[in-house]
Amino acid sequence: MTSPSQHLLVTGGAGFIGSNFIRFVMEQRPGLQITNLDALTYAGNPANLADIESDERYQFVHADVRDRDAVSDVLRNCDAVVHFAAESHVDRSIHDSGPFLSTNVIGTQVLLDACRDAGNINRFVQVGTDEVYGSLPLDCPDLAFTESTPVQPNSPYASSKAAADLLALSYHHTFDMPVMVTRCSNNFGPYQYPEKVIPLFVTNLLDGRKVPLYGDGLNVRDWLHVTDHCEAVLAVLESGRPGQVYNIGGNNEQSNRELTHMILELMGCGRDMIEQVADRPGHDRRYAIDARRIRDELGWSPSRSQWPDALEETIQWYRENEDWWRPLKANAFNATMLTSKSGGDS
Ligand code: NAD
Ligand code: TYD
């Protein structure tokens, strides 16, 4: 298909999903120029895109989305934006919500204002999360979030993302900006920072360390392979309707206990490697996505998220890429260090 964009600005492209997205789009849309604006926080890593850094279709700009001059400067050459840049880890937001409000809310406002002033941006995708909808009970398995489910965020992370979504939608309503919002479930795949549950557990086990399972382990997440997410975001960028929200999900609900057991099995480890630790404060019980809108309107559905194969492939990536994750573990946030009586990893 023809892309509505010739030159795409991706914010946060040095992080987990952003880097996978840039690589995916460069493969799928070889005619597109991409500028990646990223502040390189602890979660941003140029190594995530080492294989494409010298490609002439790609340009990296080291800047903060809250820096209006830098953002306006970059926008001069762009005609579309996919906004991934954010603080993204719930446990960090519980520890200190300041950076979440600042980057996720103010950063989005600065970017939206800069786009509005630039006047040449014909598509803007605000990348959001299913966590804005809050928590579903475990005893109603048929319930799932639709795009008209009221937002009811429970963590500082989710609240900051909800604020960003609503702000972006208000710029569509008020200024007729071509904004689409996506709300996706939990991603897994290569280049995920090893403080999120799957890479944390896999890399702990590769080091012979236990895995800290929060609370009773019955909290449910819907797991989607990052490339499926990238494909959905590209579909929304190219064909989504301005002013709309698009839910994105993997149709792959697992309790944390099931997830942990599967990781242990795939890695040949026993259940004695589980360390049950204090629960996350305010821990959402269940997320489940009804993704019929994106399927019916844009023809997207997940095709790479099938378990156990997709999980096994991801584990294999971390096995083969120790040089990538080992230096990052030192900075990875470890909630159990703050809360558990046992002091975290054994
Ligand atoms: P990540 O933490 O791996 O990457 C975030 C990136 O944003 C990093 O490269 C970081 O350097 C950059 N960044 C942070 N603050 C910045 C700032 N002020 N200016 C410029 N760059 C900045 O996050 P991720 O998991 O790749 O998530 C990307 C987006 O997708 C986020 O908006 C997140 O809310 C959303 N999302 C994530 C998931 C998931 O499962 N990981 C699910 C749904 C939605
Ligand atoms: P996480 O990867 O942090 O994603 P999110 O909080 O955005 O869903 O956590 C996924 C699930 O795993 C969540 O229910 C919390 C749980 N979890 C643990 O049990 N132990 C851990 O060490 C971490 C980081 C998460």
Short mmCIF file of C-alpha atoms and ligand atoms in Angstrom, two decimals:
data_model
loop_
_atom_site.label_atom_id
_atom_site.label_comp_id
_atom_site.label_asym_id
_atom_site.label_seq_id
_atom_site.Cartn_x
_atom_site.Cartn_y
_atom_site.Cartn_z
CA MET A 1 0.00 0.00 0.00
CA THR A 2 1.10 3.64 -0.39
CA SER A 3 2.13 5.21 2.84
CA PRO A 4 0.66 8.63 3.72
CA SER A 5 4.12 9.49 5.04
CA GLN A 6 7.46 10.13 3.33
CA HIS A 7 9.34 11.08 6.47
CA LEU A 8 8.28 9.67 9.81
CA LEU A 9 9.30 10.95 13.22
CA VAL A 10 9.48 8.16 15.79
CA THR A 11 9.93 9.28 19.39
CA GLY A 12 11.42 6.83 21.88
CA GLY A 13 12.81 4.73 19.04
CA ALA A 14 15.80 3.58 21.09
CA GLY A 15 13.56 1.69 23.53
CA PHE A 16 12.05 -1.77 23.30
CA ILE A 17 8.99 -1.28 21.08
CA GLY A 18 10.28 1.80 19.24
CA SER A 19 13.43 0.03 18.05
CA ASN A 20 11.46 -3.00 16.91
CA PHE A 21 9.04 -0.64 15.15
CA ILE A 22 11.79 1.21 13.28
CA ARG A 23 13.38 -2.04 12.11
CA PHE A 24 9.97 -3.40 11.05
CA VAL A 25 8.97 -0.25 9.14
CA MET A 26 12.32 -0.05 7.35
CA GLU A 27 11.76 -3.60 6.11
CA GLN A 28 8.11 -3.08 5.20
CA ARG A 29 8.30 0.44 3.73
CA PRO A 30 11.72 0.79 2.09
CA GLY A 31 10.88 4.21 0.63
CA LEU A 32 10.32 5.87 4.00
CA GLN A 33 12.77 8.17 5.82
CA ILE A 34 12.77 7.78 9.60
CA THR A 35 14.02 10.18 12.24
CA ASN A 36 14.30 8.73 15.74
CA LEU A 37 14.18 11.31 18.52
CA ASP A 38 15.17 9.80 21.85
CA ALA A 39 16.58 11.18 25.11
CA LEU A 40 18.45 7.93 25.82
CA THR A 41 17.21 7.48 29.37
CA TYR A 42 18.18 4.26 31.20
CA ALA A 43 15.70 2.48 28.86
CA GLY A 44 17.02 3.94 25.60
CA ASN A 45 19.88 2.04 24.07
CA PRO A 46 21.58 2.81 20.73
CA ALA A 47 22.64 -0.85 20.63
CA ASN A 48 18.99 -1.71 19.92
CA LEU A 49 19.43 -0.27 16.42
CA ALA A 50 23.13 -0.91 15.83
CA ASP A 51 22.31 -2.88 12.66
CA ILE A 52 20.64 0.06 10.94
CA GLU A 53 22.43 3.12 12.35
CA SER A 54 24.36 3.73 9.13
CA ASP A 55 21.36 3.22 6.82
CA GLU A 56 20.85 6.46 4.87
CA ARG A 57 17.08 6.24 5.39
CA TYR A 58 17.61 6.55 9.16
CA GLN A 59 18.63 9.46 11.33
CA PHE A 60 19.06 9.61 15.10
CA VAL A 61 18.50 12.80 17.08
CA HIS A 62 19.52 12.77 20.72
CA ALA A 63 16.88 15.01 22.30
CA ASP A 64 14.11 15.13 24.86
CA VAL A 65 10.45 15.30 23.81
CA ARG A 66 10.03 18.04 26.39
CA ASP A 67 12.55 20.22 24.54
CA ARG A 68 10.30 22.32 22.34
CA ASP A 69 13.07 23.82 20.18
CA ALA A 70 14.64 20.45 19.45
CA VAL A 71 11.27 18.90 18.63
CA SER A 72 10.23 21.78 16.35
CA ASP A 73 13.54 21.59 14.57
CA VAL A 74 13.13 17.88 13.81
CA LEU A 75 9.50 18.27 12.75
CA ARG A 76 10.44 20.62 9.94
CA ASN A 77 11.35 17.67 7.72
CA CYS A 78 8.64 15.23 8.87
CA ASP A 79 5.06 14.63 7.84
CA ALA A 80 3.93 12.01 10.40
CA VAL A 81 4.67 11.07 14.01
CA VAL A 82 4.55 7.87 16.04
CA HIS A 83 4.96 8.79 19.69
CA PHE A 84 6.44 5.97 21.78
CA ALA A 85 8.69 8.00 24.11
CA ALA A 86 7.61 7.45 27.70
CA GLU A 87 8.56 6.23 31.11
CA SER A 88 7.10 2.74 30.93
CA HIS A 89 7.70 0.67 34.07
CA VAL A 90 4.86 0.47 36.63
CA ASP A 91 7.15 -0.34 39.57
CA ARG A 92 9.28 2.73 38.90
CA SER A 93 6.12 4.87 38.78
CA ILE A 94 5.12 3.58 42.21
CA HIS A 95 8.57 4.43 43.54
CA ASP A 96 8.62 7.93 41.96
CA SER A 97 5.85 9.26 39.74
CA GLY A 98 7.63 12.54 38.90
CA PRO A 99 9.39 11.46 35.68
CA PHE A 100 6.16 9.79 34.50
CA LEU A 101 4.09 12.94 34.76
CA SER A 102 6.86 15.01 33.24
CA THR A 103 7.72 12.85 30.21
CA ASN A 104 4.41 11.12 29.56
CA VAL A 105 2.11 14.11 30.03
CA ILE A 106 4.20 17.26 29.50
CA GLY A 107 6.30 15.55 26.83
CA THR A 108 3.15 14.67 24.90
CA GLN A 109 1.81 18.20 25.26
CA VAL A 110 5.07 19.72 23.98
CA LEU A 111 5.09 17.33 21.02
CA LEU A 112 1.43 18.00 20.17
CA ASP A 113 1.94 21.77 20.33
CA ALA A 114 5.04 21.54 18.18
CA CYS A 115 3.12 19.47 15.60
CA ARG A 116 0.27 21.91 15.63
CA ASP A 117 2.60 24.84 15.01
CA ALA A 118 4.56 22.96 12.35
CA GLY A 119 1.35 22.53 10.35
CA ASN A 120 2.82 19.79 8.14
CA ILE A 121 1.98 16.70 10.22
CA ASN A 122 -0.75 14.70 8.55
CA ARG A 123 -0.75 11.65 10.88
CA PHE A 124 -0.02 11.39 14.64
CA VAL A 125 -0.16 8.07 16.49
CA GLN A 126 -0.19 8.26 20.27
CA VAL A 127 1.03 4.85 21.45
CA GLY A 128 -0.91 3.90 24.56
CA THR A 129 -1.58 1.00 26.85
CA ASP A 130 -4.52 -1.16 27.95
CA GLU A 131 -3.55 -0.28 31.53
CA VAL A 132 -5.50 2.99 31.20
CA TYR A 133 -8.73 0.97 31.49
CA GLY A 134 -7.89 -0.24 35.01
CA SER A 135 -8.47 -3.75 36.26
CA LEU A 136 -10.94 -6.53 35.44
CA PRO A 137 -12.08 -9.06 38.07
CA LEU A 138 -10.85 -12.65 37.78
CA ASP A 139 -14.35 -14.10 38.19
CA CYS A 140 -15.78 -12.54 34.97
CA PRO A 141 -13.64 -14.21 32.27
CA ASP A 142 -15.89 -12.93 29.45
CA LEU A 143 -15.23 -9.27 30.26
CA ALA A 144 -12.72 -7.43 28.08
CA PHE A 145 -11.80 -3.78 27.50
CA THR A 146 -13.39 -2.18 24.45
CA GLU A 147 -12.53 1.28 23.17
CA SER A 148 -15.60 2.64 24.98
CA THR A 149 -14.65 1.20 28.37
CA PRO A 150 -14.15 4.23 30.64
CA VAL A 151 -10.55 4.96 31.51
CA GLN A 152 -9.88 4.16 35.16
CA PRO A 153 -6.13 3.99 35.57
CA ASN A 154 -4.78 2.62 38.83
CA SER A 155 -1.01 3.15 38.78
CA PRO A 156 0.84 6.45 38.36
CA TYR A 157 2.19 5.02 35.07
CA ALA A 158 -1.30 4.22 33.77
CA SER A 159 -2.65 7.59 34.96
CA SER A 160 0.08 9.46 33.13
CA LYS A 161 -0.59 7.45 29.95
CA ALA A 162 -4.34 8.07 30.25
CA ALA A 163 -3.70 11.80 30.57
CA ALA A 164 -1.51 11.68 27.47
CA ASP A 165 -4.16 9.79 25.46
CA LEU A 166 -6.90 12.19 26.48
CA LEU A 167 -4.76 15.21 25.70
CA ALA A 168 -3.95 13.82 22.25
CA LEU A 169 -7.64 13.15 21.56
CA SER A 170 -8.52 16.66 22.72
CA TYR A 171 -6.10 18.06 20.09
CA HIS A 172 -8.10 16.18 17.47
CA HIS A 173 -11.39 17.49 18.82
CA THR A 174 -10.25 21.07 19.37
CA PHE A 175 -7.72 21.66 16.61
CA ASP A 176 -8.70 18.95 14.13
CA MET A 177 -5.28 17.37 14.41
CA PRO A 178 -5.06 13.92 12.74
CA VAL A 179 -4.49 12.00 15.98
CA MET A 180 -5.07 8.26 16.50
CA VAL A 181 -4.58 6.54 19.86
CA THR A 182 -3.57 2.88 20.23
CA ARG A 183 -4.00 0.90 23.47
CA CYS A 184 -2.02 -2.29 23.51
CA SER A 185 -1.62 -5.18 25.92
CA ASN A 186 1.70 -6.46 27.36
CA ASN A 187 4.44 -6.94 24.77
CA PHE A 188 7.24 -9.48 24.73
CA GLY A 189 10.15 -10.07 22.36
CA PRO A 190 13.76 -9.04 21.75
CA TYR A 191 15.32 -5.86 23.22
CA GLN A 192 12.92 -5.56 26.17
CA TYR A 193 14.64 -3.98 29.16
CA PRO A 194 15.38 -6.71 31.73
CA GLU A 195 13.23 -5.20 34.46
CA LYS A 196 9.93 -6.21 32.80
CA VAL A 197 8.74 -9.60 33.89
CA ILE A 198 9.69 -11.83 30.93
CA PRO A 199 13.27 -10.62 30.32
CA LEU A 200 13.79 -10.26 34.09
CA PHE A 201 12.78 -13.85 34.76
CA VAL A 202 14.63 -15.29 31.76
CA THR A 203 17.89 -13.45 32.53
CA ASN A 204 17.66 -14.30 36.25
CA LEU A 205 17.34 -17.98 35.34
CA LEU A 206 20.23 -17.77 32.88
CA ASP A 207 22.25 -16.52 35.86
CA GLY A 208 20.98 -19.31 38.13
CA ARG A 209 18.94 -16.86 40.19
CA LYS A 210 15.34 -17.17 41.40
CA VAL A 211 12.41 -15.30 39.88
CA PRO A 212 10.39 -12.91 42.09
CA LEU A 213 6.70 -13.64 41.57
CA TYR A 214 4.49 -10.93 43.06
CA GLY A 215 1.69 -11.86 45.46
CA ASP A 216 -0.37 -14.96 44.63
CA GLY A 217 0.73 -14.93 40.97
CA LEU A 218 -2.86 -15.02 39.74
CA ASN A 219 -2.81 -11.62 38.00
CA VAL A 220 -3.58 -12.02 34.32
CA ARG A 221 -1.94 -10.27 31.37
CA ASP A 222 -2.61 -10.63 27.63
CA TRP A 223 0.75 -11.21 25.91
CA LEU A 224 1.44 -9.91 22.40
CA HIS A 225 4.64 -10.33 20.40
CA VAL A 226 6.25 -6.93 19.80
CA THR A 227 6.29 -7.42 16.01
CA ASP A 228 2.52 -7.95 16.02
CA HIS A 229 2.24 -4.66 17.92
CA CYS A 230 4.51 -2.91 15.38
CA GLU A 231 2.38 -4.19 12.51
CA ALA A 232 -0.77 -2.88 14.24
CA VAL A 233 0.76 0.56 14.86
CA LEU A 234 1.80 0.77 11.20
CA ALA A 235 -1.76 -0.13 10.15
CA VAL A 236 -3.16 2.61 12.39
CA LEU A 237 -0.58 5.11 11.11
CA GLU A 238 -1.52 4.40 7.51
CA SER A 239 -5.24 3.67 7.66
CA GLY A 240 -6.60 4.57 11.11
CA ARG A 241 -9.40 7.10 11.41
CA PRO A 242 -8.39 10.38 13.10
CA GLY A 243 -9.97 10.81 16.52
CA GLN A 244 -10.27 7.04 17.05
CA VAL A 245 -8.85 4.75 19.70
CA TYR A 246 -7.67 1.29 18.57
CA ASN A 247 -7.25 -1.53 21.10
CA ILE A 248 -4.50 -4.03 20.27
CA GLY A 249 -4.28 -7.42 21.97
CA GLY A 250 -2.72 -10.84 21.63
CA ASN A 251 -5.69 -13.04 22.49
CA ASN A 252 -3.21 -14.71 24.79
CA GLU A 253 -4.21 -14.35 28.44
CA GLN A 254 -1.93 -15.94 31.00
CA SER A 255 -1.75 -15.65 34.76
CA ASN A 256 1.70 -14.71 36.02
CA ARG A 257 1.91 -18.14 37.58
CA GLU A 258 1.16 -19.85 34.25
CA LEU A 259 3.68 -17.58 32.53
CA THR A 260 6.32 -18.37 35.15
CA HIS A 261 5.71 -22.12 34.95
CA MET A 262 6.03 -22.02 31.18
CA ILE A 263 9.31 -20.06 31.32
CA LEU A 264 10.67 -22.52 33.89
CA GLU A 265 9.64 -25.48 31.77
CA LEU A 266 11.09 -24.04 28.55
CA MET A 267 14.36 -23.30 30.34
CA GLY A 268 14.57 -26.69 32.04
CA CYS A 269 14.28 -25.24 35.57
CA GLY A 270 12.25 -26.49 38.53
CA ARG A 271 9.52 -24.63 40.39
CA ASP A 272 11.86 -24.25 43.35
CA MET A 273 13.30 -21.31 41.34
CA ILE A 274 10.17 -19.27 42.14
CA GLU A 275 10.48 -16.83 45.00
CA GLN A 276 7.07 -15.62 46.09
CA VAL A 277 7.52 -11.97 47.13
CA ALA A 278 5.34 -9.13 48.40
CA ASP A 279 2.66 -7.99 45.97
CA ARG A 280 2.97 -4.81 43.93
CA PRO A 281 0.89 -2.07 45.64
CA GLY A 282 -2.40 -1.58 43.77
CA HIS A 283 -1.56 -4.49 41.46
CA ASP A 284 -4.17 -4.71 38.66
CA ARG A 285 -5.78 -8.14 38.64
CA ARG A 286 -6.54 -8.73 35.00
CA TYR A 287 -6.25 -7.03 31.63
CA ALA A 288 -8.10 -8.36 28.59
CA ILE A 289 -8.51 -6.69 25.23
CA ASP A 290 -11.38 -6.73 22.79
CA ALA A 291 -9.55 -5.93 19.53
CA ARG A 292 -12.47 -6.23 17.14
CA ARG A 293 -12.26 -2.63 15.92
CA ILE A 294 -8.73 -2.91 14.52
CA ARG A 295 -9.54 -6.33 13.08
CA ASP A 296 -12.76 -5.21 11.39
CA GLU A 297 -11.60 -1.76 10.22
CA LEU A 298 -7.95 -2.37 9.40
CA GLY A 299 -7.80 -6.14 8.92
CA TRP A 300 -5.16 -6.61 11.65
CA SER A 301 -4.91 -9.63 13.92
CA PRO A 302 -1.93 -11.10 15.77
CA SER A 303 0.01 -13.79 13.91
CA ARG A 304 3.31 -14.06 15.82
CA SER A 305 2.15 -14.35 19.43
CA GLN A 306 1.28 -18.06 19.57
CA TRP A 307 2.59 -19.80 22.69
CA PRO A 308 4.72 -21.67 23.54
CA ASP A 309 6.65 -21.13 20.28
CA ALA A 310 6.79 -17.33 20.42
CA LEU A 311 7.88 -17.40 24.05
CA GLU A 312 10.52 -20.03 23.36
CA GLU A 313 11.91 -17.96 20.48
CA THR A 314 12.11 -14.94 22.78
CA ILE A 315 13.91 -16.93 25.49
CA GLN A 316 16.35 -18.09 22.84
CA TRP A 317 17.04 -14.49 21.85
CA TYR A 318 18.03 -13.61 25.43
CA ARG A 319 20.17 -16.77 25.59
CA GLU A 320 22.03 -15.67 22.45
CA ASN A 321 22.32 -11.99 23.34
CA GLU A 322 23.95 -11.91 26.77
CA ASP A 323 26.20 -9.09 25.61
CA TRP A 324 23.09 -7.00 25.09
CA TRP A 325 21.35 -7.56 28.44
CA ARG A 326 24.18 -8.13 30.89
CA PRO A 327 25.27 -4.45 31.11
CA LEU A 328 21.63 -3.38 31.54
CA LYS A 329 20.85 -5.57 34.55
CA ALA A 330 22.87 -3.26 36.80
CA ASN A 331 20.35 -0.43 36.19
CA ALA A 332 17.24 -2.58 36.12
CA PHE A 333 14.71 -1.58 38.72
CA ASN A 334 14.16 -4.34 41.24
CA ALA A 335 10.98 -3.78 43.23
CA THR A 336 11.72 -6.73 45.48
CA MET A 337 14.79 -4.92 46.80
CA LEU A 338 12.43 -2.26 48.16
CA THR A 339 9.62 -4.43 49.46
CA SER A 340 10.58 -8.02 50.11
CA LYS A 341 11.81 -9.18 53.46
CA SER A 342 14.15 -11.55 51.69
CA GLY A 343 15.89 -8.67 49.88
CA GLY A 344 15.09 -9.80 46.37
CA ASP A 345 17.01 -12.25 44.24
CA SER A 346 18.57 -15.13 46.05
P1 NAD B 1 10.88 1.60 26.93
O1 NAD B 1 10.93 2.07 28.35
O2 NAD B 1 11.61 0.36 26.54
O3 NAD B 1 11.41 2.77 25.96
C1 NAD B 1 11.07 4.11 26.14
C2 NAD B 1 11.96 4.95 25.23
O4 NAD B 1 11.57 6.33 25.38
C3 NAD B 1 13.45 4.88 25.58
O5 NAD B 1 14.22 4.77 24.42
C4 NAD B 1 13.71 6.20 26.29
O6 NAD B 1 15.07 6.64 26.15
C5 NAD B 1 12.74 7.11 25.58
N1 NAD B 1 12.38 8.28 26.39
C6 NAD B 1 11.97 8.29 27.69
N2 NAD B 1 11.77 9.55 28.10
C7 NAD B 1 12.03 10.35 27.03
C8 NAD B 1 11.97 11.74 26.82
N3 NAD B 1 11.62 12.59 27.81
N4 NAD B 1 12.28 12.23 25.60
C9 NAD B 1 12.65 11.38 24.59
N5 NAD B 1 12.74 10.06 24.75
C10 NAD B 1 12.42 9.54 25.94
O7 NAD B 1 9.34 1.50 26.61
P2 NAD B 1 8.56 0.48 25.64
O8 NAD B 1 8.22 -0.74 26.41
O9 NAD B 1 9.29 0.39 24.37
O10 NAD B 1 7.20 1.29 25.43
C11 NAD B 1 7.09 2.24 24.37
C12 NAD B 1 5.71 2.86 24.43
O11 NAD B 1 4.71 1.83 24.28
C13 NAD B 1 5.39 3.59 25.72
O12 NAD B 1 4.64 4.74 25.40
C14 NAD B 1 4.53 2.59 26.49
O13 NAD B 1 3.66 3.25 27.36
C15 NAD B 1 3.79 1.91 25.37
N6 NAD B 1 3.34 0.53 25.64
C16 NAD B 1 4.23 -0.41 26.10
C17 NAD B 1 3.79 -1.72 26.31
C18 NAD B 1 4.74 -2.79 26.79
O14 NAD B 1 4.31 -3.93 27.04
N7 NAD B 1 6.04 -2.53 26.90
C19 NAD B 1 2.45 -2.06 26.08
C20 NAD B 1 1.57 -1.08 25.61
C21 NAD B 1 2.04 0.21 25.39
P1 TYD B 2 5.50 -5.96 33.97
O1 TYD B 2 6.36 -6.70 33.01
O2 TYD B 2 6.13 -4.99 34.91
O3 TYD B 2 4.35 -5.28 33.10
P2 TYD B 2 2.98 -4.52 33.59
O4 TYD B 2 3.09 -4.21 35.04
O5 TYD B 2 3.02 -3.28 32.75
O6 TYD B 2 1.86 -5.45 33.27
O7 TYD B 2 4.70 -7.02 34.85
C1 TYD B 2 3.87 -7.99 34.25
C2 TYD B 2 3.22 -8.80 35.36
O8 TYD B 2 4.23 -9.51 36.08
C3 TYD B 2 2.53 -7.91 36.39
O9 TYD B 2 1.31 -8.54 36.80
C4 TYD B 2 3.49 -7.86 37.55
C5 TYD B 2 4.22 -9.18 37.47
N1 TYD B 2 5.63 -9.15 37.93
C6 TYD B 2 6.09 -10.08 38.86
O10 TYD B 2 5.34 -10.94 39.34
N2 TYD B 2 7.40 -10.01 39.26
C7 TYD B 2 8.25 -9.06 38.78
O11 TYD B 2 9.44 -9.02 39.19
C8 TYD B 2 7.78 -8.12 37.80
C9 TYD B 2 8.68 -7.05 37.23
C10 TYD B 2 6.45 -8.20 37.41
#
